[in-house]
Every structure is written in C-alpha cells, then in structure tokens.
C-alpha cells in the first residue's frame, strides 16, 4: 500500500529543492518546523521567510517563502547581507520586498518576526504590509529607538486613525521573537511569548478589513537612505484568518528553525 505524502510534506520538499538545501541539519529543522505548524492547524494559512542562510537559498537576491498560503518569494533590495543567523541591514534602503497584490481578508490575522538590533538609538523595522494606495504600512512591526517592540495598524498613510501596541523590551544584540494578533476588534502583542505586551481596541476609522495589500516588506522601504543600527533578522511570518496562541508558535520556532539563536 502506497501512502501519499501530505500537502505540507510536498510543500517542504519543493522548498528544499528550490533553495538547494542539502545539509541534513537545516533540512531536519525545516521539516520539524513545518510538521509542527501543520499539527497546530496553521500550514495552509501561513507564509514565512526562514532567513538564516542555511535555511534559505543563502545567496543572491531572492528570499524564498515556506508555507501553504502560497508563494511569497521576496527580492532583496539594496544589498542586505545573508549571514548564518539571518539577513542583516543597516539602512532604510536595504530590505526584502514581495509584490503580488494580496487579500488578507476581514477576519483574524497574525504576523511576527524574530530579529535583533545590535545597539539601540535608532528604530528597527521588521515587517510591514503595504496597501497599493498608501506609502505607509497598514500593518507595521519593529522596535523603537530604545528597543521597545512597537506594533501599529494604520487606516491610511497618515498615523491618524491608527492603533498602536507595545510588546516588551528587547535586549541589545539579543534575538527576540515578536508576535501580533488581530482578533475581532482587538490588537494584541507579545515578545518571546510573554504576556507583557499591551492590547488595544482598534481606533475608530481603522480599516479592519485589509483586502488591498500590495506589498510585504521585510525590513523597511524608504525613499531616503536613513542609516540605522545593524539589524539581523532570522525569520518573518504572516498567518491569514487565525489569531494564534503565541506560546505554541514561539516554542516551535525556538526548538526548530531558531535553534542556536539564544531565544529565552
């Protein structure tokens, strides 16, 4: 009797092939992570970017995506560098960009990233989702100049009509894993799965339905070359239609793709 592979297994094999990953350690980490995501019931709702060089193609200008939500391949713009622990950037002109025009629906939504900032003093941008009609992100996650995780949902390109939450204090030159969930009319955030973050009822006028996302940016796109302290990003993800349990997803990443990053 022949047992057909599950969809997540086929997706993983395709990812390993296109990224040309032959080393047994990252292959196993990727398989273990994907199986865990599938066991959590999230595979078909998730797209993510493993950005440690051994867990992606690791060179060139394409960052491949993993997950059952679809292909979200990103283009490296401005020369961010591949390193063992992730993509490094030091200005607003270095980032990863995916353009396709995406409908993230009117329901629950989760997004997040694992990154570190070498030192504080300038803000660090981890993930932004941009509507086609705006120059500022509809969803924005990063750390402010003091290392406090900052998550923002905007209605328009202006800050007016927005909701902002924080998710705990990062430690300089130390990886942290930030997760934000939008469930019903509430935005909640965590850092390393700790419930130290704040929650907020979305402000009046905030566009709760985001069916108009044109671009996904890992890092930050800008028209001016504003220098920033060195940021290393090992992972970013989006999950459509579900507000996940942060602790389960964080632990899964920490024990698979995040092994060796020193996550608490």
PDB file of C-alpha atoms in Angstrom:
ATOM      1  CA  UNK A   1       0.000   0.000   0.000  1.00  0.00           C
ATOM      2  CA  UNK A   2       1.401   3.369  -1.033  1.00  0.00           C
ATOM      3  CA  UNK A   3       0.841   6.256   1.366  1.00  0.00           C
ATOM      4  CA  UNK A   4       0.625   9.612  -0.390  1.00  0.00           C
ATOM      5  CA  UNK A   5       2.545  12.467   1.237  1.00  0.00           C
ATOM      6  CA  UNK A   6       0.621  15.258   2.945  1.00  0.00           C
ATOM      7  CA  UNK A   7       0.448  18.699   1.356  1.00  0.00           C
ATOM      8  CA  UNK A   8       2.871  20.160   3.880  1.00  0.00           C
ATOM      9  CA  UNK A   9       5.393  17.447   3.039  1.00  0.00           C
ATOM     10  CA  UNK A  10       5.144  18.198  -0.669  1.00  0.00           C
ATOM     11  CA  UNK A  11       5.482  21.933   0.025  1.00  0.00           C
ATOM     12  CA  UNK A  12       8.556  21.329   2.169  1.00  0.00           C
ATOM     13  CA  UNK A  13      10.199  19.149  -0.446  1.00  0.00           C
ATOM     14  CA  UNK A  14       9.597  21.830  -3.050  1.00  0.00           C
ATOM     15  CA  UNK A  15      11.125  24.439  -0.750  1.00  0.00           C
ATOM     16  CA  UNK A  16      14.202  22.297  -0.048  1.00  0.00           C
ATOM     17  CA  UNK A  17      14.654  21.725  -3.762  1.00  0.00           C
ATOM     18  CA  UNK A  18      14.311  25.342  -4.882  1.00  0.00           C
ATOM     19  CA  UNK A  19      16.618  26.508  -2.075  1.00  0.00           C
ATOM     20  CA  UNK A  20      19.104  23.757  -2.903  1.00  0.00           C
ATOM     21  CA  UNK A  21      19.398  22.759   0.762  1.00  0.00           C
ATOM     22  CA  UNK A  22      21.359  19.537   1.078  1.00  0.00           C
ATOM     23  CA  UNK A  23      22.803  19.727   4.603  1.00  0.00           C
ATOM     24  CA  UNK A  24      20.960  17.356   6.928  1.00  0.00           C
ATOM     25  CA  UNK A  25      20.693  19.773   9.892  1.00  0.00           C
ATOM     26  CA  UNK A  26      18.722  22.620   8.247  1.00  0.00           C
ATOM     27  CA  UNK A  27      16.685  20.080   6.278  1.00  0.00           C
ATOM     28  CA  UNK A  28      15.577  18.444   9.533  1.00  0.00           C
ATOM     29  CA  UNK A  29      14.927  21.810  11.203  1.00  0.00           C
ATOM     30  CA  UNK A  30      12.713  22.874   8.323  1.00  0.00           C
ATOM     31  CA  UNK A  31      10.819  19.565   8.285  1.00  0.00           C
ATOM     32  CA  UNK A  32      10.296  19.628  12.066  1.00  0.00           C
ATOM     33  CA  UNK A  33       9.057  23.209  11.964  1.00  0.00           C
ATOM     34  CA  UNK A  34       6.683  22.543   9.076  1.00  0.00           C
ATOM     35  CA  UNK A  35       5.272  19.421  10.717  1.00  0.00           C
ATOM     36  CA  UNK A  36       4.703  21.389  13.922  1.00  0.00           C
ATOM     37  CA  UNK A  37       2.932  24.177  12.041  1.00  0.00           C
ATOM     38  CA  UNK A  38       0.732  21.589  10.347  1.00  0.00           C
ATOM     39  CA  UNK A  39      -0.007  19.928  13.698  1.00  0.00           C
ATOM     40  CA  UNK A  40      -1.136  23.335  15.003  1.00  0.00           C
ATOM     41  CA  UNK A  41      -3.572  23.531  12.079  1.00  0.00           C
ATOM     42  CA  UNK A  42      -1.788  26.547  10.562  1.00  0.00           C
ATOM     43  CA  UNK A  43       0.018  25.234   7.488  1.00  0.00           C
ATOM     44  CA  UNK A  44      -2.443  26.350   4.824  1.00  0.00           C
ATOM     45  CA  UNK A  45      -2.833  29.751   6.493  1.00  0.00           C
ATOM     46  CA  UNK A  46       0.871  30.570   6.829  1.00  0.00           C
ATOM     47  CA  UNK A  47       3.632  32.062   4.717  1.00  0.00           C
ATOM     48  CA  UNK A  48       7.029  32.590   6.295  1.00  0.00           C
ATOM     49  CA  UNK A  49      10.584  33.514   5.415  1.00  0.00           C
ATOM     50  CA  UNK A  50      13.336  31.489   7.136  1.00  0.00           C
ATOM     51  CA  UNK A  51      16.223  33.925   6.664  1.00  0.00           C
ATOM     52  CA  UNK A  52      19.203  32.145   8.182  1.00  0.00           C
ATOM     53  CA  UNK A  53      21.462  31.421   5.216  1.00  0.00           C
ATOM     54  CA  UNK A  54      21.416  27.617   5.655  1.00  0.00           C
ATOM     55  CA  UNK A  55      17.593  27.643   5.834  1.00  0.00           C
ATOM     56  CA  UNK A  56      17.024  29.518   2.556  1.00  0.00           C
ATOM     57  CA  UNK A  57      18.941  29.818  -0.703  1.00  0.00           C
ATOM     58  CA  UNK A  58      21.502  31.774   1.279  1.00  0.00           C
ATOM     59  CA  UNK A  59      22.925  33.933  -1.509  1.00  0.00           C
ATOM     60  CA  UNK A  60      21.734  36.121  -4.343  1.00  0.00           C
ATOM     61  CA  UNK A  61      18.706  38.394  -4.414  1.00  0.00           C
ATOM     62  CA  UNK A  62      15.786  36.013  -3.775  1.00  0.00           C
ATOM     63  CA  UNK A  63      14.402  35.064  -0.355  1.00  0.00           C
ATOM     64  CA  UNK A  64      12.114  32.060  -0.790  1.00  0.00           C
ATOM     65  CA  UNK A  65       8.977  31.601   1.311  1.00  0.00           C
ATOM     66  CA  UNK A  66       7.732  28.499   3.096  1.00  0.00           C
ATOM     67  CA  UNK A  67       4.107  27.643   3.883  1.00  0.00           C
ATOM     68  CA  UNK A  68       0.806  26.543   2.453  1.00  0.00           C
ATOM     69  CA  UNK A  69      -0.669  30.022   1.957  1.00  0.00           C
ATOM     70  CA  UNK A  70       1.163  30.397  -1.355  1.00  0.00           C
ATOM     71  CA  UNK A  71       4.391  31.611  -2.864  1.00  0.00           C
ATOM     72  CA  UNK A  72       5.619  34.832  -1.283  1.00  0.00           C
ATOM     73  CA  UNK A  73       9.121  34.952  -2.728  1.00  0.00           C
ATOM     74  CA  UNK A  74      10.864  38.214  -1.909  1.00  0.00           C
ATOM     75  CA  UNK A  75      13.518  40.246  -3.705  1.00  0.00           C
ATOM     76  CA  UNK A  76      16.485  41.575  -1.748  1.00  0.00           C
ATOM     77  CA  UNK A  77      16.770  45.287  -2.496  1.00  0.00           C
ATOM     78  CA  UNK A  78      19.791  47.479  -1.777  1.00  0.00           C
ATOM     79  CA  UNK A  79      22.157  44.709  -0.781  1.00  0.00           C
ATOM     80  CA  UNK A  80      21.122  43.275   2.599  1.00  0.00           C
ATOM     81  CA  UNK A  81      23.612  40.546   3.504  1.00  0.00           C
ATOM     82  CA  UNK A  82      22.986  36.846   4.056  1.00  0.00           C
ATOM     83  CA  UNK A  83      24.602  35.591   7.285  1.00  0.00           C
ATOM     84  CA  UNK A  84      24.482  32.444   9.405  1.00  0.00           C
ATOM     85  CA  UNK A  85      21.808  33.913  11.690  1.00  0.00           C
ATOM     86  CA  UNK A  86      19.815  35.904   9.162  1.00  0.00           C
ATOM     87  CA  UNK A  87      19.648  38.850   6.791  1.00  0.00           C
ATOM     88  CA  UNK A  88      21.481  41.960   8.022  1.00  0.00           C
ATOM     89  CA  UNK A  89      20.505  45.540   7.216  1.00  0.00           C
ATOM     90  CA  UNK A  90      21.776  48.928   8.300  1.00  0.00           C
ATOM     91  CA  UNK A  91      19.641  51.410   6.373  1.00  0.00           C
ATOM     92  CA  UNK A  92      16.132  52.024   5.065  1.00  0.00           C
ATOM     93  CA  UNK A  93      17.283  51.231   1.539  1.00  0.00           C
ATOM     94  CA  UNK A  94      18.092  47.590   2.384  1.00  0.00           C
ATOM     95  CA  UNK A  95      15.086  45.274   2.656  1.00  0.00           C
ATOM     96  CA  UNK A  96      13.203  42.322   1.167  1.00  0.00           C
ATOM     97  CA  UNK A  97      10.147  43.058  -0.978  1.00  0.00           C
ATOM     98  CA  UNK A  98       7.319  40.825  -2.175  1.00  0.00           C
ATOM     99  CA  UNK A  99       4.811  42.285  -4.630  1.00  0.00           C
ATOM    100  CA  UNK A 100       1.746  40.407  -5.770  1.00  0.00           C
ATOM    101  CA  UNK A 101      -1.408  42.090  -4.531  1.00  0.00           C
ATOM    102  CA  UNK A 102      -2.756  40.067  -1.617  1.00  0.00           C
ATOM    103  CA  UNK A 103      -6.147  39.819   0.060  1.00  0.00           C
ATOM    104  CA  UNK A 104      -5.697  39.221   3.791  1.00  0.00           C
ATOM    105  CA  UNK A 105      -9.423  39.266   4.362  1.00  0.00           C
ATOM    106  CA  UNK A 106     -11.645  40.679   7.025  1.00  0.00           C
ATOM    107  CA  UNK A 107     -11.062  38.073   9.732  1.00  0.00           C
ATOM    108  CA  UNK A 108      -8.356  37.285  12.240  1.00  0.00           C
ATOM    109  CA  UNK A 109      -4.723  37.851  11.359  1.00  0.00           C
ATOM    110  CA  UNK A 110      -1.301  37.148  12.900  1.00  0.00           C
ATOM    111  CA  UNK A 111       2.142  38.402  11.933  1.00  0.00           C
ATOM    112  CA  UNK A 112       5.568  38.497  13.519  1.00  0.00           C
ATOM    113  CA  UNK A 113       9.340  38.291  13.285  1.00  0.00           C
ATOM    114  CA  UNK A 114      12.485  37.114  15.020  1.00  0.00           C
ATOM    115  CA  UNK A 115      15.263  39.716  14.939  1.00  0.00           C
ATOM    116  CA  UNK A 116      17.905  41.537  16.945  1.00  0.00           C
ATOM    117  CA  UNK A 117      19.246  45.075  16.985  1.00  0.00           C
ATOM    118  CA  UNK A 118      22.989  45.361  17.636  1.00  0.00           C
ATOM    119  CA  UNK A 119      22.511  48.533  19.684  1.00  0.00           C
ATOM    120  CA  UNK A 120      19.724  50.998  20.336  1.00  0.00           C
ATOM    121  CA  UNK A 121      19.446  54.645  19.330  1.00  0.00           C
ATOM    122  CA  UNK A 122      17.601  54.203  16.038  1.00  0.00           C
ATOM    123  CA  UNK A 123      14.382  52.310  15.384  1.00  0.00           C
ATOM    124  CA  UNK A 124      14.421  48.901  13.688  1.00  0.00           C
ATOM    125  CA  UNK A 125      11.753  47.744  11.230  1.00  0.00           C
ATOM    126  CA  UNK A 126      10.979  44.028  10.957  1.00  0.00           C
ATOM    127  CA  UNK A 127       7.814  43.603   8.865  1.00  0.00           C
ATOM    128  CA  UNK A 128       5.358  45.840   7.041  1.00  0.00           C
ATOM    129  CA  UNK A 129       2.294  45.189   4.865  1.00  0.00           C
ATOM    130  CA  UNK A 130       1.593  47.995   2.425  1.00  0.00           C
ATOM    131  CA  UNK A 131      -1.696  48.795   0.624  1.00  0.00           C
ATOM    132  CA  UNK A 132      -1.455  49.765  -3.006  1.00  0.00           C
ATOM    133  CA  UNK A 133      -2.764  53.261  -2.278  1.00  0.00           C
ATOM    134  CA  UNK A 134      -0.512  54.194   0.675  1.00  0.00           C
ATOM    135  CA  UNK A 135       3.136  54.981   1.336  1.00  0.00           C
ATOM    136  CA  UNK A 136       2.988  53.827   4.969  1.00  0.00           C
ATOM    137  CA  UNK A 137       2.330  50.279   6.128  1.00  0.00           C
ATOM    138  CA  UNK A 138      -1.164  49.156   7.061  1.00  0.00           C
ATOM    139  CA  UNK A 139       0.499  46.695   9.445  1.00  0.00           C
ATOM    140  CA  UNK A 140       3.893  47.636  10.876  1.00  0.00           C
ATOM    141  CA  UNK A 141       6.156  45.846  13.378  1.00  0.00           C
ATOM    142  CA  UNK A 142       9.574  46.769  14.711  1.00  0.00           C
ATOM    143  CA  UNK A 143      11.449  48.139  17.694  1.00  0.00           C
ATOM    144  CA  UNK A 144      11.687  51.789  18.640  1.00  0.00           C
ATOM    145  CA  UNK A 145      14.889  53.679  19.426  1.00  0.00           C
ATOM    146  CA  UNK A 146      15.000  52.270  22.962  1.00  0.00           C
ATOM    147  CA  UNK A 147      14.331  48.660  21.932  1.00  0.00           C
ATOM    148  CA  UNK A 148      10.634  48.523  22.819  1.00  0.00           C
ATOM    149  CA  UNK A 149       8.645  46.354  20.384  1.00  0.00           C
ATOM    150  CA  UNK A 150       6.160  48.559  18.561  1.00  0.00           C
ATOM    151  CA  UNK A 151       3.172  47.336  16.505  1.00  0.00           C
ATOM    152  CA  UNK A 152       0.917  49.660  14.553  1.00  0.00           C
ATOM    153  CA  UNK A 153      -2.205  49.274  12.421  1.00  0.00           C
ATOM    154  CA  UNK A 154      -2.990  52.289  10.237  1.00  0.00           C
ATOM    155  CA  UNK A 155      -6.144  53.185   8.383  1.00  0.00           C
ATOM    156  CA  UNK A 156      -4.399  55.394   5.814  1.00  0.00           C
ATOM    157  CA  UNK A 157      -0.900  56.592   5.054  1.00  0.00           C
ATOM    158  CA  UNK A 158      -1.178  59.020   7.961  1.00  0.00           C
ATOM    159  CA  UNK A 159      -0.907  57.954  11.583  1.00  0.00           C
ATOM    160  CA  UNK A 160      -4.361  59.336  12.252  1.00  0.00           C
ATOM    161  CA  UNK A 161      -6.965  56.616  12.688  1.00  0.00           C
ATOM    162  CA  UNK A 162      -4.443  54.078  13.943  1.00  0.00           C
ATOM    163  CA  UNK A 163      -3.992  51.672  16.833  1.00  0.00           C
ATOM    164  CA  UNK A 164      -0.607  51.044  18.452  1.00  0.00           C
ATOM    165  CA  UNK A 165       0.531  48.462  20.999  1.00  0.00           C
ATOM    166  CA  UNK A 166       3.866  47.557  22.567  1.00  0.00           C
ATOM    167  CA  UNK A 167       5.202  44.097  23.343  1.00  0.00           C
ATOM    168  CA  UNK A 168       8.018  44.317  25.835  1.00  0.00           C
ATOM    169  CA  UNK A 169      11.629  45.438  25.971  1.00  0.00           C
ATOM    170  CA  UNK A 170      14.302  43.832  23.810  1.00  0.00           C
ATOM    171  CA  UNK A 171      17.911  43.393  24.923  1.00  0.00           C
ATOM    172  CA  UNK A 172      20.584  44.859  22.652  1.00  0.00           C
ATOM    173  CA  UNK A 173      22.342  42.343  20.366  1.00  0.00           C
ATOM    174  CA  UNK A 174      19.962  39.586  21.540  1.00  0.00           C
ATOM    175  CA  UNK A 175      17.299  37.903  19.424  1.00  0.00           C
ATOM    176  CA  UNK A 176      13.659  38.405  20.305  1.00  0.00           C
ATOM    177  CA  UNK A 177      10.507  36.923  18.796  1.00  0.00           C
ATOM    178  CA  UNK A 178       7.598  39.356  18.442  1.00  0.00           C
ATOM    179  CA  UNK A 179       4.058  38.261  17.566  1.00  0.00           C
ATOM    180  CA  UNK A 180       0.975  40.424  16.969  1.00  0.00           C
ATOM    181  CA  UNK A 181      -2.580  39.158  16.555  1.00  0.00           C
ATOM    182  CA  UNK A 182      -5.668  40.979  15.354  1.00  0.00           C
ATOM    183  CA  UNK A 183      -8.757  39.210  16.643  1.00  0.00           C
ATOM    184  CA  UNK A 184     -12.235  40.670  16.335  1.00  0.00           C
ATOM    185  CA  UNK A 185     -11.598  44.360  17.056  1.00  0.00           C
ATOM    186  CA  UNK A 186      -8.539  43.912  19.280  1.00  0.00           C
ATOM    187  CA  UNK A 187      -4.809  44.077  18.575  1.00  0.00           C
ATOM    188  CA  UNK A 188      -2.542  42.127  20.976  1.00  0.00           C
ATOM    189  CA  UNK A 189       1.234  41.694  21.001  1.00  0.00           C
ATOM    190  CA  UNK A 190       3.830  39.565  22.796  1.00  0.00           C
ATOM    191  CA  UNK A 191       7.626  39.319  22.983  1.00  0.00           C
ATOM    192  CA  UNK A 192       9.094  35.816  23.378  1.00  0.00           C
ATOM    193  CA  UNK A 193       5.539  34.626  24.108  1.00  0.00           C
ATOM    194  CA  UNK A 194       5.435  36.636  27.328  1.00  0.00           C
ATOM    195  CA  UNK A 195       2.178  38.411  28.029  1.00  0.00           C
ATOM    196  CA  UNK A 196       3.968  41.657  28.858  1.00  0.00           C
ATOM    197  CA  UNK A 197       2.584  43.363  25.790  1.00  0.00           C
ATOM    198  CA  UNK A 198      -0.357  45.708  25.625  1.00  0.00           C
ATOM    199  CA  UNK A 199      -3.662  45.246  23.863  1.00  0.00           C
ATOM    200  CA  UNK A 200      -5.817  47.838  22.211  1.00  0.00           C
ATOM    201  CA  UNK A 201      -9.285  48.118  20.782  1.00  0.00           C
ATOM    202  CA  UNK A 202      -8.844  49.328  17.230  1.00  0.00           C
ATOM    203  CA  UNK A 203      -9.374  53.054  16.940  1.00  0.00           C
ATOM    204  CA  UNK A 204     -12.453  54.359  15.204  1.00  0.00           C
ATOM    205  CA  UNK A 205     -11.841  54.554  11.482  1.00  0.00           C
ATOM    206  CA  UNK A 206      -9.128  51.893  11.331  1.00  0.00           C
ATOM    207  CA  UNK A 207      -9.661  49.707   8.308  1.00  0.00           C
ATOM    208  CA  UNK A 208     -10.303  46.347   9.964  1.00  0.00           C
ATOM    209  CA  UNK A 209     -10.631  44.742   6.522  1.00  0.00           C
ATOM    210  CA  UNK A 210      -7.332  44.577   4.628  1.00  0.00           C
ATOM    211  CA  UNK A 211      -8.162  43.259   1.199  1.00  0.00           C
ATOM    212  CA  UNK A 212      -5.857  45.680  -0.608  1.00  0.00           C
ATOM    213  CA  UNK A 213      -2.326  44.694   0.430  1.00  0.00           C
ATOM    214  CA  UNK A 214       0.066  45.182  -2.478  1.00  0.00           C
ATOM    215  CA  UNK A 215       3.482  44.629  -0.880  1.00  0.00           C
ATOM    216  CA  UNK A 216       5.034  42.723   2.003  1.00  0.00           C
ATOM    217  CA  UNK A 217       8.297  44.293   3.185  1.00  0.00           C
ATOM    218  CA  UNK A 218      10.776  42.525   5.482  1.00  0.00           C
ATOM    219  CA  UNK A 219      12.704  45.446   6.935  1.00  0.00           C
ATOM    220  CA  UNK A 220      11.712  48.924   5.790  1.00  0.00           C
ATOM    221  CA  UNK A 221      11.428  50.521   2.375  1.00  0.00           C
ATOM    222  CA  UNK A 222      12.080  54.254   2.166  1.00  0.00           C
ATOM    223  CA  UNK A 223      12.972  56.845  -0.433  1.00  0.00           C
ATOM    224  CA  UNK A 224      15.851  58.280   1.608  1.00  0.00           C
ATOM    225  CA  UNK A 225      18.916  56.425   2.860  1.00  0.00           C
ATOM    226  CA  UNK A 226      18.443  56.812   6.608  1.00  0.00           C
ATOM    227  CA  UNK A 227      21.204  54.897   8.388  1.00  0.00           C
ATOM    228  CA  UNK A 228      20.171  52.576  11.218  1.00  0.00           C
ATOM    229  CA  UNK A 229      21.986  50.430  13.731  1.00  0.00           C
ATOM    230  CA  UNK A 230      22.709  46.937  12.424  1.00  0.00           C
ATOM    231  CA  UNK A 231      19.659  44.632  12.460  1.00  0.00           C
ATOM    232  CA  UNK A 232      19.796  40.867  11.906  1.00  0.00           C
ATOM    233  CA  UNK A 233      16.518  39.178  11.007  1.00  0.00           C
ATOM    234  CA  UNK A 234      16.243  35.390  11.119  1.00  0.00           C
ATOM    235  CA  UNK A 235      12.536  34.899  10.432  1.00  0.00           C
ATOM    236  CA  UNK A 236       9.272  36.627   9.495  1.00  0.00           C
ATOM    237  CA  UNK A 237       5.764  35.237   9.046  1.00  0.00           C
ATOM    238  CA  UNK A 238       2.133  36.021   8.307  1.00  0.00           C
ATOM    239  CA  UNK A 239      -0.920  33.880   9.109  1.00  0.00           C
ATOM    240  CA  UNK A 240      -4.227  34.668   7.452  1.00  0.00           C
ATOM    241  CA  UNK A 241      -7.559  34.009   9.133  1.00  0.00           C
ATOM    242  CA  UNK A 242      -6.292  32.936  12.574  1.00  0.00           C
ATOM    243  CA  UNK A 243      -5.234  34.626  15.810  1.00  0.00           C
ATOM    244  CA  UNK A 244      -2.756  32.046  17.054  1.00  0.00           C
ATOM    245  CA  UNK A 245      -1.591  31.064  20.518  1.00  0.00           C
ATOM    246  CA  UNK A 246       1.747  32.865  20.720  1.00  0.00           C
ATOM    247  CA  UNK A 247       3.412  30.456  23.149  1.00  0.00           C
ATOM    248  CA  UNK A 248       2.926  27.371  20.944  1.00  0.00           C
ATOM    249  CA  UNK A 249       4.266  29.041  17.806  1.00  0.00           C
ATOM    250  CA  UNK A 250       7.189  30.649  19.642  1.00  0.00           C
ATOM    251  CA  UNK A 251       8.239  27.373  21.276  1.00  0.00           C
ATOM    252  CA  UNK A 252       8.030  25.541  17.957  1.00  0.00           C
ATOM    253  CA  UNK A 253      10.267  28.087  16.245  1.00  0.00           C
ATOM    254  CA  UNK A 254      12.715  28.209  19.152  1.00  0.00           C
ATOM    255  CA  UNK A 255      13.164  24.411  19.115  1.00  0.00           C
ATOM    256  CA  UNK A 256      13.467  24.037  15.325  1.00  0.00           C
ATOM    257  CA  UNK A 257      14.439  26.900  12.985  1.00  0.00           C
ATOM    258  CA  UNK A 258      15.555  29.063  15.907  1.00  0.00           C
ATOM    259  CA  UNK A 259      17.956  26.573  17.442  1.00  0.00           C
ATOM    260  CA  UNK A 260      21.168  28.306  18.484  1.00  0.00           C
ATOM    261  CA  UNK A 261      19.811  31.875  18.435  1.00  0.00           C
ATOM    262  CA  UNK A 262      19.687  32.085  22.231  1.00  0.00           C
ATOM    263  CA  UNK A 263      15.954  32.743  22.472  1.00  0.00           C
ATOM    264  CA  UNK A 264      14.822  32.604  26.123  1.00  0.00           C
TER     265      UNK A 264
END
